[in-house]
Amino acid sequence: MKIAPIDIPEPSVPPSLVHCRDLVVGYAGTPMLPPVTVQVRPRELWAVFGPNGSGKSTVLRTILGILPPVSGDYICHAQSLGYVPQRNEIDPAIPARVIDMVRAGVERNWSFISPMWTWRRREAIDDALGDTHIRQLTKEPWTHLSEGQKQRVLMAQALAGNPQLLVLDEPTSAMDVHAERSIFALLDELRRRRSLGVMVVGHNLGVLARFATHALFVDKDQAAVAAGPVREVVGGSAFVERFGRGVADTLGPANAT
Amino acid sequence: MPLEQPPTLQDFFASWDLFADPALAGALAGAVLGALGVYVVVRRMVFLSAALAQAAGFGVAAAWFAQIHLGVPAAWATPTVGAGLSSTLAAVLMTGGDAGLKGRRDGWLGGVYLIGAAGTLALGTRIVQEVQDIETILFGSAVAVSPEDLRSLAWMVGIIGVIHVIGLRGFVQVAVDENGARVRGLPVRLLGLLLMGSLALSVSLGTRILGALPVFALTVLPPLAALRLAPNVGYAVLLATLIGASAGFLGYISAFLWKLPVGAAQTLCAAVLLAIAFLAGKILEFLHNRSAHRHGHIHGAGCGHVAIRHGDHVDYLDDGQLQHSSNDGHEIHGLASHTHTGNGQACHTDALNLPSQAQPHGHGHSHVHGAGCGHPRIAHGDHADFLVAGRLHHQHGDHCDDHGPVDIVD
């Protein structure tokens, strides 16, 4: 009797959006941290955290291509990246309405020389406004918005470009706990609904541990880097050495899905 | 002896053939400098144009010096070539200097400005027969513009205009959010070079024709006025073009009417237009705020106020009232006695009169609702309640009445 071969499906591991292997970040050729190895996949939410001035933003800026790496490999498979800068990087003296800021997010490469480009991307703009719940604010000037609303506008701007990887630099700084949770809940919803990979710099360990699936801990002073699932990083020696066993134990279970 | 009659507007237009070229040159230069100046102001580099203008002035003086003392043929060492070369060199120095002197761009600007001004004055003493022109370069006292200069200016405005209309959105993106533009793959470096090239060209030719002072003024004042009034940077570029052209043209007319130096008159005209823009901006802002009942921000998700589902929409509790924000401003939404749950569930106004030990509604039995009690007040029909753990509490004598739930949106 002949037995027909059975196709056993391979466990599906989505391809990585970003793969950093022994990536050394720094300025003017001077390393700031030990080599970083990170692989970000769709639907993963990476919390990038560490003490002030520890190199978090430098890692993000290197991954985004704003800063050149000192050494190491960096491969970006994501077709497009969405970058959400810190709110204080937006000059309030520059006039802009919400719709202007979100429309800016659809520009890619040389798209700005196409007169109809923004019109053709209107559905993506509308989806981004809807996903961040700011449709009612389109005509509002940036300066009339609350901090939480500004953050949603910047997220909508990044989402308008239909990114596969969303990178946020301290999106909840100067926000109260309620607004911070609201932003992270939105991020969590977006990464599931849009199958986004997300990297977010933050300081509130409780909120990060609640919403993140993975963590990248960086500490320039201790020359320490740890990356992986949240539970492993929080329980790791680098984290414990910096924050203590008590903090590690009190942080809740990771957001595993 | 009869007093001389001051010139009138009629006199000006009666001699239009004589004044057309310089007046139109003022308008054209004002238009292009105003438009490019928006990017300069947005990037907080207003002294860039001042430094470039002084460098261009130095180039003009150097061209004359080369003709008179070095025997360079006049066809080679023209003032226009001198202005173009020196301002381009200054632009390269100031942009290239960023790499070596991080955070000291203002120092570079100051250095170029000082060397340009001092060099122009120093060379002026060696070209005595041209000293009147040195004043023209520095302060813009020109009253005549040659047809060749006007043609050169028109060509330059046309070329720069086409480049900047085609690339408008790109130039705006790079000026407003350079890092974001870089991440999105826009040709940031090329756009920066094109902007700097356009600026060097227009400032050098503008300085050659109008003088350094009005060139600096037209690059700063019209953009400031436009940014005050425009809703975004794109519109600001358009508006600054119009304001700059108006300042350049009206400045020339003002110089004729009140016998002022042209450069000073153009600068003052730009300043008056800026003052008008600020006043208009204040008035518009006041009217907008009054009509929309604004108070600092627009309600929406994450705005910091308690969000409550009200029928088919979400309102926000602010100053004791349910408010709804839309593009038309705030609306006050009254919470009627039978609609506040959002799902049609009627509110009830039964007095709970709870036993003193019971605390099912979020506070101790001795708590008395009122001003400063710590719970948000909320207008409810013809009275005010207090919001406690998703329910409306109404202080009724020595106890609380439960006026039903509201649907708080997380």
XYZ file of C-alpha atoms in Angstrom:
667
model
C 0.000 0.000 0.000
C 1.337 3.278 -1.038
C 1.080 6.050 1.424
C 0.617 9.475 -0.063
C 2.968 12.045 1.300
C 1.366 14.525 3.612
C 2.243 18.140 3.369
C 3.036 19.290 6.834
C 2.862 23.065 6.889
C 5.875 24.838 8.247
C 5.142 26.863 11.339
C 4.449 30.286 9.960
C 6.902 32.838 11.162
C 6.275 36.135 9.446
C 9.326 37.615 7.768
C 11.100 40.304 9.707
C 10.482 43.940 8.895
C 13.789 45.031 10.303
C 16.799 42.916 11.094
C 19.706 44.482 12.965
C 22.669 42.195 13.522
C 25.453 43.460 15.753
C 24.403 47.002 14.905
C 26.564 49.568 16.649
C 25.022 53.006 16.988
C 26.709 56.272 17.897
C 27.784 59.651 16.632
C 30.713 60.550 14.384
C 31.988 56.990 14.378
C 32.057 56.719 18.181
C 30.035 53.781 19.527
C 27.441 54.644 22.138
C 26.227 51.165 23.027
C 27.285 47.533 22.685
C 26.103 45.862 19.462
C 22.326 45.555 19.114
C 20.700 42.509 17.536
C 16.992 42.883 16.954
C 14.483 41.354 14.577
C 11.101 43.084 14.412
C 8.194 41.204 12.836
C 4.626 42.243 11.989
C 2.244 42.556 14.962
C 5.117 42.881 17.396
C 5.234 45.891 19.667
C 8.768 46.603 20.799
C 9.254 48.820 23.809
C 12.593 50.621 23.666
C 13.465 51.795 27.129
C 16.295 52.725 29.406
C 17.484 55.617 31.571
C 17.563 59.174 30.234
C 20.318 59.692 27.689
C 20.891 55.965 27.384
C 20.791 55.880 23.577
C 17.153 54.973 22.897
C 16.535 57.688 20.355
C 19.920 57.041 18.762
C 18.946 53.419 18.136
C 15.650 54.481 16.602
C 17.226 57.169 14.447
C 19.762 54.697 13.155
C 17.069 52.183 12.279
C 15.152 54.947 10.510
C 18.195 55.882 8.449
C 18.476 59.365 9.915
C 21.835 58.508 11.507
C 24.468 56.292 9.893
C 25.445 53.183 11.906
C 28.958 52.964 13.293
C 29.178 49.310 12.223
C 27.128 46.150 11.885
C 24.387 44.938 9.589
C 21.037 46.531 9.206
C 18.463 45.193 6.779
C 15.065 46.829 6.384
C 12.533 44.593 4.631
C 9.623 46.906 5.381
C 8.361 48.574 2.220
C 7.693 51.739 4.122
C 8.456 53.164 7.536
C 6.306 55.470 9.594
C 8.118 57.821 11.941
C 6.398 59.634 14.786
C 8.781 62.256 16.174
C 8.582 63.764 19.616
C 5.863 66.390 19.789
C 8.282 69.094 20.845
C 10.090 68.689 17.522
C 7.108 70.314 15.813
C 7.589 74.075 15.812
C 4.329 75.640 17.022
C 5.181 78.854 15.179
C 4.760 77.078 11.837
C 1.112 77.210 10.776
C -0.407 73.826 10.038
C -3.852 72.310 10.266
C -4.433 68.713 11.203
C -5.277 67.779 7.619
C -2.060 69.398 6.359
C 0.034 67.362 8.758
C -1.688 64.089 7.913
C -1.479 64.754 4.161
C 2.267 65.239 4.530
C 2.496 61.607 5.590
C 1.569 60.278 2.137
C 4.543 61.869 0.407
C 7.126 59.306 -0.657
C 10.344 59.816 -2.602
C 9.495 62.077 -5.581
C 5.707 62.011 -5.105
C 5.710 65.747 -4.391
C 6.138 66.583 -8.076
C 2.881 64.787 -8.917
C 0.052 67.339 -8.586
C -2.635 64.679 -8.009
C -0.686 62.465 -5.607
C -2.379 63.652 -2.435
C -5.800 63.385 -4.077
C -5.065 59.800 -5.145
C -4.054 58.924 -1.588
C -7.181 60.435 0.003
C -8.496 57.053 1.162
C -5.276 56.339 3.045
C -5.510 59.801 4.620
C -9.111 59.215 5.642
C -8.293 55.776 7.062
C -5.476 57.264 9.117
C -7.767 59.979 10.462
C -10.402 57.381 11.312
C -8.002 54.915 12.906
C -6.708 57.597 15.240
C -10.182 59.026 15.914
C -9.413 62.569 14.798
C -11.743 63.002 11.821
C -13.536 65.820 13.642
C -10.298 67.785 13.981
C -9.203 68.046 10.346
C -9.477 71.826 10.070
C -8.045 72.577 13.483
C -4.686 74.328 13.794
C -1.947 72.316 15.493
C -1.660 74.859 18.292
C -5.318 74.382 19.318
C -4.842 70.713 20.111
C -4.245 69.026 23.439
C -1.105 66.909 23.895
C -3.057 63.692 23.375
C -4.627 65.022 20.204
C -1.266 66.175 18.879
C 0.096 62.698 19.416
C -2.799 61.178 17.482
C -2.212 63.622 14.637
C 1.444 62.602 14.413
C 0.430 58.957 14.457
C -2.130 59.609 11.710
C 0.573 61.315 9.688
C 2.775 58.243 9.936
C -0.130 55.855 9.239
C -1.205 57.786 6.132
C 1.843 56.376 4.378
C 0.577 52.820 5.079
C 3.785 51.829 6.854
C 4.651 48.275 7.763
C 6.812 49.440 10.628
C 5.813 52.314 12.882
C 8.529 53.940 14.973
C 7.563 56.328 17.767
C 9.933 58.461 19.808
C 8.556 59.075 23.315
C 4.933 59.462 22.223
C 3.612 59.855 25.751
C 6.055 62.296 27.290
C 4.318 65.053 29.305
C 1.034 63.133 29.307
C -1.036 62.066 32.269
C -1.539 58.387 32.968
C -4.988 58.290 31.391
C -3.817 59.831 28.135
C -0.727 57.618 28.105
C -2.788 54.448 28.456
C -5.120 55.688 25.763
C -2.221 56.166 23.328
C -0.764 52.737 24.074
C -4.189 51.104 23.772
C -4.497 52.724 20.356
C -1.052 51.484 19.358
C -1.977 48.004 20.485
C -5.170 48.139 18.441
C -3.364 49.448 15.372
C -0.613 46.877 15.368
C -3.204 44.090 15.508
C -5.600 45.578 12.955
C -2.943 46.728 10.481
C -0.422 43.943 11.210
C 2.100 46.605 12.035
C 5.456 46.186 13.587
C 5.827 48.897 16.212
C 8.897 50.245 17.991
C 8.181 52.768 20.690
C 10.439 54.612 23.077
C 8.914 55.130 26.495
C 9.650 55.607 30.169
C 6.640 54.207 31.994
C 7.728 50.629 32.606
C 4.298 49.567 33.824
C 2.544 50.714 30.667
C 5.308 49.413 28.409
C 5.246 45.995 30.022
C 1.448 45.916 29.801
C 1.259 46.596 26.079
C 4.589 45.490 24.590
C 5.297 42.051 23.202
C 9.052 42.592 23.056
C 11.541 44.932 24.639
C 14.859 46.492 23.819
C 16.621 47.704 26.940
C 19.588 49.997 26.434
C 21.844 51.501 29.060
C 24.814 53.541 27.952
C 26.228 53.923 31.471
C 26.369 50.183 32.097
C 27.214 49.395 28.471
C 24.243 47.033 28.463
C 21.787 46.005 25.767
C 19.084 43.351 26.092
C 16.507 42.444 23.459
C 13.748 39.869 23.232
C 10.302 39.055 24.600
C 9.346 41.410 27.413
C 9.376 38.726 30.062
C 12.922 37.676 29.207
C 14.258 41.233 29.110
C 12.560 42.272 32.345
C 13.863 39.187 34.080
C 17.330 39.546 32.608
C 20.451 40.565 34.469
C 20.899 43.930 32.736
C 17.409 45.043 33.701
C 17.632 43.712 37.251
C 20.995 45.369 37.737
C 19.601 48.743 36.734
C 16.108 48.642 38.258
C 16.313 45.942 40.927
C 14.600 42.613 41.357
C 11.553 44.213 42.977
C 10.691 46.229 39.885
C 11.206 43.208 37.658
C 8.876 41.132 39.809
C 6.123 43.731 39.947
C 5.898 44.248 36.205
C 2.968 42.314 34.810
C 2.971 39.566 32.210
C 3.759 40.524 28.683
C 1.254 41.148 25.939
C 1.884 37.901 24.176
C -0.347 38.117 21.145
C 8.840 132.399 -3.680
C 6.243 129.637 -4.321
C 6.538 126.412 -2.348
C 7.320 123.309 -4.356
C 4.262 121.047 -4.601
C 4.860 117.509 -3.368
C 4.646 114.892 -6.118
C 1.354 113.026 -6.458
C 0.338 109.568 -7.549
C -0.894 111.131 -10.761
C 2.612 112.461 -11.413
C 4.011 109.008 -10.856
C 1.781 107.302 -13.378
C 2.143 110.205 -15.805
C 5.854 109.319 -15.899
C 5.241 105.578 -15.931
C 7.674 105.018 -18.820
C 10.420 106.374 -16.607
C 9.474 104.492 -13.450
C 8.123 101.246 -14.873
C 11.394 99.305 -14.843
C 12.465 100.030 -11.245
C 8.913 99.661 -9.921
C 8.449 96.324 -11.668
C 11.918 95.228 -10.540
C 10.863 95.959 -6.961
C 7.702 93.893 -7.421
C 9.505 90.951 -9.036
C 12.292 90.900 -6.476
C 9.774 91.240 -3.655
C 7.761 88.317 -4.992
C 10.648 85.874 -5.268
C 12.361 86.975 -2.065
C 9.073 86.819 -0.152
C 8.340 83.302 -1.380
C 11.826 81.953 -0.626
C 11.908 83.841 2.658
C 9.105 81.655 4.019
C 11.482 78.691 4.088
C 14.192 80.844 5.642
C 11.856 82.025 8.411
C 10.401 78.554 9.015
C 13.925 77.133 9.364
C 14.825 79.966 11.725
C 17.626 81.253 9.503
C 16.506 84.819 8.888
C 20.027 86.183 9.008
C 20.968 83.903 6.149
C 19.569 86.368 3.645
C 21.245 89.296 5.427
C 24.591 87.524 5.258
C 24.086 86.529 1.612
C 23.101 90.095 0.724
C 26.233 91.515 2.352
C 28.337 88.906 0.577
C 26.698 89.872 -2.713
C 27.431 93.541 -1.981
C 31.060 92.651 -1.404
C 31.080 90.817 -4.732
C 29.799 93.904 -6.556
C 32.446 96.107 -4.935
C 35.105 93.501 -5.699
C 34.065 93.444 -9.364
C 34.552 97.207 -9.639
C 37.826 96.969 -7.792
C 39.008 94.296 -10.192
C 38.049 96.427 -13.178
C 39.716 99.610 -11.908
C 42.826 98.360 -10.146
C 43.510 94.907 -11.545
C 42.676 95.615 -15.146
C 40.186 92.775 -15.467
C 37.999 93.340 -18.536
C 34.621 94.872 -17.688
C 32.873 92.104 -19.609
C 34.250 89.538 -17.145
C 34.176 91.379 -13.867
C 30.601 92.595 -14.056
C 28.882 93.501 -10.759
C 26.286 90.803 -11.416
C 28.950 88.124 -11.804
C 30.719 89.382 -8.680
C 27.501 89.309 -6.658
C 26.597 85.843 -7.903
C 30.019 84.349 -7.217
C 30.416 85.800 -3.752
C 26.894 84.936 -2.575
C 27.216 81.399 -3.953
C 30.548 81.022 -2.171
C 28.946 82.299 1.042
C 26.019 79.900 0.655
C 28.367 76.950 0.182
C 30.426 78.063 3.165
C 27.394 78.384 5.415
C 25.772 75.098 4.410
C 29.065 73.222 4.276
C 30.032 74.725 7.604
C 27.224 72.826 9.286
C 29.190 69.631 9.121
C 32.258 71.046 10.809
C 30.668 73.481 13.224
C 27.568 71.837 14.569
C 25.135 74.225 16.224
C 27.178 77.261 15.181
C 25.332 78.176 12.028
C 24.494 81.564 13.529
C 28.220 82.154 14.020
C 28.887 81.430 10.356
C 26.072 83.769 9.345
C 27.482 86.520 11.543
C 30.978 86.005 10.140
C 29.831 86.188 6.515
C 27.698 89.249 7.282
C 30.563 91.110 8.967
C 33.197 90.222 6.388
C 30.801 91.186 3.588
C 29.900 94.546 5.116
C 33.447 95.455 6.141
C 34.879 94.303 2.808
C 32.347 96.367 0.864
C 33.123 99.511 2.848
C 36.889 98.932 2.622
C 36.827 98.420 -1.135
C 34.571 101.478 -1.417
C 37.471 103.675 -0.349
C 39.546 102.350 -3.259
C 36.902 102.932 -5.904
C 36.027 106.505 -5.115
C 34.223 107.152 -8.358
C 31.853 104.306 -7.534
C 31.259 105.175 -3.904
C 27.713 106.302 -4.641
C 27.039 102.803 -5.903
C 28.432 101.323 -2.700
C 25.726 103.177 -0.799
C 23.222 101.894 -3.309
C 24.367 98.355 -2.679
C 24.225 98.620 1.075
C 21.094 100.679 1.584
C 19.167 100.404 -1.657
C 19.072 103.984 -2.820
C 18.631 103.035 -6.478
C 16.100 105.028 -8.423
C 16.771 103.596 -11.856
C 16.994 100.039 -13.131
C 18.300 99.215 -16.572
C 16.141 97.189 -18.971
C 18.885 94.525 -18.963
C 18.686 94.213 -15.189
C 14.913 93.930 -15.358
C 15.158 91.236 -18.028
C 17.696 89.279 -15.954
C 15.449 89.559 -12.933
C 12.385 88.439 -14.889
C 14.225 85.369 -16.218
C 15.468 84.497 -12.769
C 12.010 84.869 -11.225
C 10.543 82.711 -13.990
C 13.064 79.895 -13.568
C 12.940 79.906 -9.771
C 9.152 80.160 -9.907
C 8.814 77.064 -12.101
C 11.179 75.029 -9.907
C 9.389 76.029 -6.740
C 5.864 75.540 -8.070
C 6.742 72.018 -9.225
C 8.558 71.154 -6.013
C 6.394 73.140 -3.608
C 5.270 70.192 -1.467
C 8.788 68.836 -1.281
C 10.280 72.171 -0.243
C 7.581 72.564 2.396
C 8.160 69.060 3.774
C 11.889 69.571 4.113
C 11.458 72.973 5.745
C 8.836 71.802 8.229
C 10.046 68.308 9.120
C 13.435 67.431 7.677
C 13.798 64.126 9.533
C 10.321 63.003 8.544
C 11.050 63.879 4.909
C 14.284 61.897 5.069
C 12.524 58.834 6.493
C 9.912 59.036 3.727
C 12.658 59.028 1.126
C 12.327 62.578 -0.174
C 15.489 63.945 -1.833
C 16.268 66.149 1.150
C 19.788 67.065 0.096
C 18.828 67.990 -3.441
C 15.887 70.070 -2.265
C 18.145 71.817 0.247
C 20.692 72.605 -2.475
C 17.992 73.864 -4.820
C 16.615 76.107 -2.099
C 20.045 77.469 -1.230
C 20.877 77.972 -4.907
C 17.598 79.805 -5.514
C 18.222 81.974 -2.509
C 21.836 82.784 -3.454
C 20.768 83.677 -6.997
C 17.811 85.843 -6.023
C 19.651 87.567 -3.195
C 22.691 88.313 -5.353
C 20.657 89.736 -8.221
C 18.290 91.469 -5.819
C 21.214 93.079 -3.995
C 22.756 94.146 -7.270
C 19.509 95.854 -8.315
C 17.802 96.920 -5.075
C 20.484 96.859 -2.371
C 21.210 94.753 0.679
C 18.776 96.370 3.099
C 15.569 95.908 1.069
C 16.654 92.412 0.044
C 16.985 91.405 3.690
C 13.699 93.108 4.536
C 11.779 91.482 1.688
C 13.083 88.061 2.704
C 11.920 88.427 6.299
C 8.943 90.778 6.690
C 6.533 89.466 3.997
C 7.076 85.832 5.130
C 6.395 86.807 8.744
C 3.161 88.511 7.667
C 2.135 85.548 5.527
C 2.886 82.988 8.248
C 0.717 85.001 10.608
C -2.302 84.769 8.325
C -1.932 81.560 6.316
C -3.325 78.224 7.562
C -0.268 76.318 6.353
C 3.167 76.828 4.851
C 2.014 76.257 1.264
C -0.483 79.085 1.476
C 2.120 81.172 3.298
C 4.451 80.897 0.279
C 1.669 82.130 -2.003
C 0.698 84.944 0.341
C 4.306 86.012 0.935
C 4.777 86.246 -2.836
C 1.890 88.702 -3.052
C 2.922 90.687 0.027
C 6.556 90.825 -1.120
C 5.546 92.040 -4.584
C 3.265 94.658 -3.031
C 5.997 95.889 -0.684
C 8.532 96.129 -3.513
C 6.126 98.024 -5.783
C 4.481 100.253 -3.183
C 7.899 100.990 -1.682
C 9.029 102.477 -4.953
C 5.885 104.604 -5.210
C 6.311 105.743 -1.587
C 9.918 106.707 -2.283
C 8.671 108.858 -5.156
C 5.835 110.459 -3.207
C 7.778 111.252 -0.030
C 11.249 111.559 -1.521
C 12.703 108.679 0.476
C 15.568 106.345 -0.339
C 13.999 103.465 -2.275
C 15.441 100.710 -0.072
C 14.222 102.355 3.112
C 10.767 102.967 1.610
C 10.463 99.319 0.499
C 11.535 98.141 3.938
C 9.038 100.415 5.658
C 6.250 99.329 3.314
C 6.987 95.694 4.161
C 6.917 96.590 7.854
C 3.530 98.323 7.483
C 2.116 95.282 5.673
C 3.464 93.094 8.490
C 1.717 95.287 11.083
C -1.541 95.078 9.105
C -1.190 91.295 8.898
C -0.673 90.990 12.652
C -3.675 93.181 13.332
C -5.807 91.213 10.873
C -4.579 87.971 12.428
C -5.582 89.152 15.893
C -9.036 90.165 14.714
C -9.596 86.885 12.882
C -8.412 84.944 15.913
C -10.751 86.868 18.184
C -13.738 86.314 15.914
C -12.885 82.641 15.508
C -12.535 82.114 19.236
C -15.734 83.946 20.032
C -17.850 82.150 17.472
C -16.506 78.732 18.393
C -16.475 79.172 22.189
C -12.905 78.018 22.148
C -10.891 77.605 25.259
C -7.548 76.233 24.231
C -8.206 72.937 22.555
C -10.772 70.892 20.701
C -12.444 67.974 22.393
C -11.601 64.567 21.052
C -10.143 61.236 22.011
C -7.393 61.728 24.577
C -8.104 65.439 25.075
C -8.151 65.017 28.850
C -11.868 65.547 29.473
C -14.240 62.751 30.440
C -15.811 61.301 27.288
C -19.480 60.319 27.545
C -21.539 58.530 24.916
C -24.559 60.674 24.110
C -26.949 59.059 21.662
C -25.012 58.273 18.490
C -21.951 60.344 19.330
C -19.452 61.111 22.053
C -19.454 64.345 24.068
C -16.922 65.662 26.544
C -17.571 66.930 30.032
C -16.092 70.380 30.335
C -16.954 73.017 32.911
C -20.058 71.150 33.987
C -21.482 70.799 30.508
C -21.440 68.216 27.777
C -19.630 69.711 24.808
C -19.297 68.378 21.309
C -16.485 69.507 19.030
C -16.795 69.604 15.295
C -15.143 71.527 12.514
C -17.646 74.302 13.214
C -16.561 74.671 16.832
C -18.015 73.601 20.172
C -21.666 72.815 20.718
C -23.218 72.570 24.160
C -25.234 69.364 24.355
C -27.828 69.323 27.091
C -28.170 66.037 28.922
C -31.914 65.446 28.922
C -33.475 63.397 31.686
C -34.177 60.383 29.512
C -31.387 60.223 27.007
C -28.162 60.165 28.893
C -27.359 56.503 28.820
C -26.825 56.396 25.102
C -28.671 53.123 24.760
C -32.094 54.544 25.344
C -32.281 53.394 28.919
C -34.356 55.881 30.838
C -32.866 57.648 33.748
C -34.533 57.306 37.059
C -34.622 59.807 39.815
C -35.518 57.637 42.739
C -33.985 58.743 45.946
C -31.674 55.994 47.055
C -31.660 57.125 50.613
C -29.115 54.463 51.241
C -28.346 53.158 54.653
C -25.476 55.017 56.106
C -23.131 52.030 56.064
C -23.752 51.321 52.401
C -21.303 52.834 49.997
C -22.269 51.418 46.634
C -21.874 54.618 44.762
C -18.254 55.577 45.127
C -18.042 57.732 48.226
C -18.668 57.663 51.929
C -22.082 58.299 53.392
C -20.967 61.561 54.931
C -19.833 62.983 51.613
C -21.794 66.013 50.506
C -21.706 66.920 46.827
C -21.083 70.532 46.052
C -18.488 72.944 44.758
C -15.014 71.522 45.360
C -16.265 68.097 46.474
C -13.895 66.439 44.026
C -16.489 64.999 41.665
C -17.129 66.552 38.279
C -20.349 68.553 38.050
C -22.604 67.825 35.101
C -25.708 69.683 33.912
C -28.682 67.329 33.819
C -31.973 68.696 32.577
C -32.917 71.571 34.841
C -30.409 70.788 37.598
C -26.801 69.822 38.211
C -25.581 66.354 39.202
C -22.178 64.989 40.063
C -20.459 62.215 38.178
C -19.318 59.363 40.407
C -18.092 56.048 39.010
C -20.213 56.305 35.879
C -23.419 57.362 37.643
C -25.094 60.688 38.178
C -25.462 61.673 41.798
C -27.800 64.397 42.908
C -27.420 65.941 46.316
C -30.842 65.914 47.885
C -30.829 67.308 51.378
C -28.666 65.048 53.517
C -28.476 62.181 51.032
C -27.703 61.338 47.442
C -30.216 60.474 44.756
C -29.059 58.216 41.968
C -29.959 59.812 38.661
C -28.859 56.860 36.628
C -25.816 55.790 34.648
C -23.931 57.463 31.877
C -21.854 55.593 29.329
C -18.284 56.701 29.905
C -16.042 56.018 26.911
C -12.603 54.826 27.898
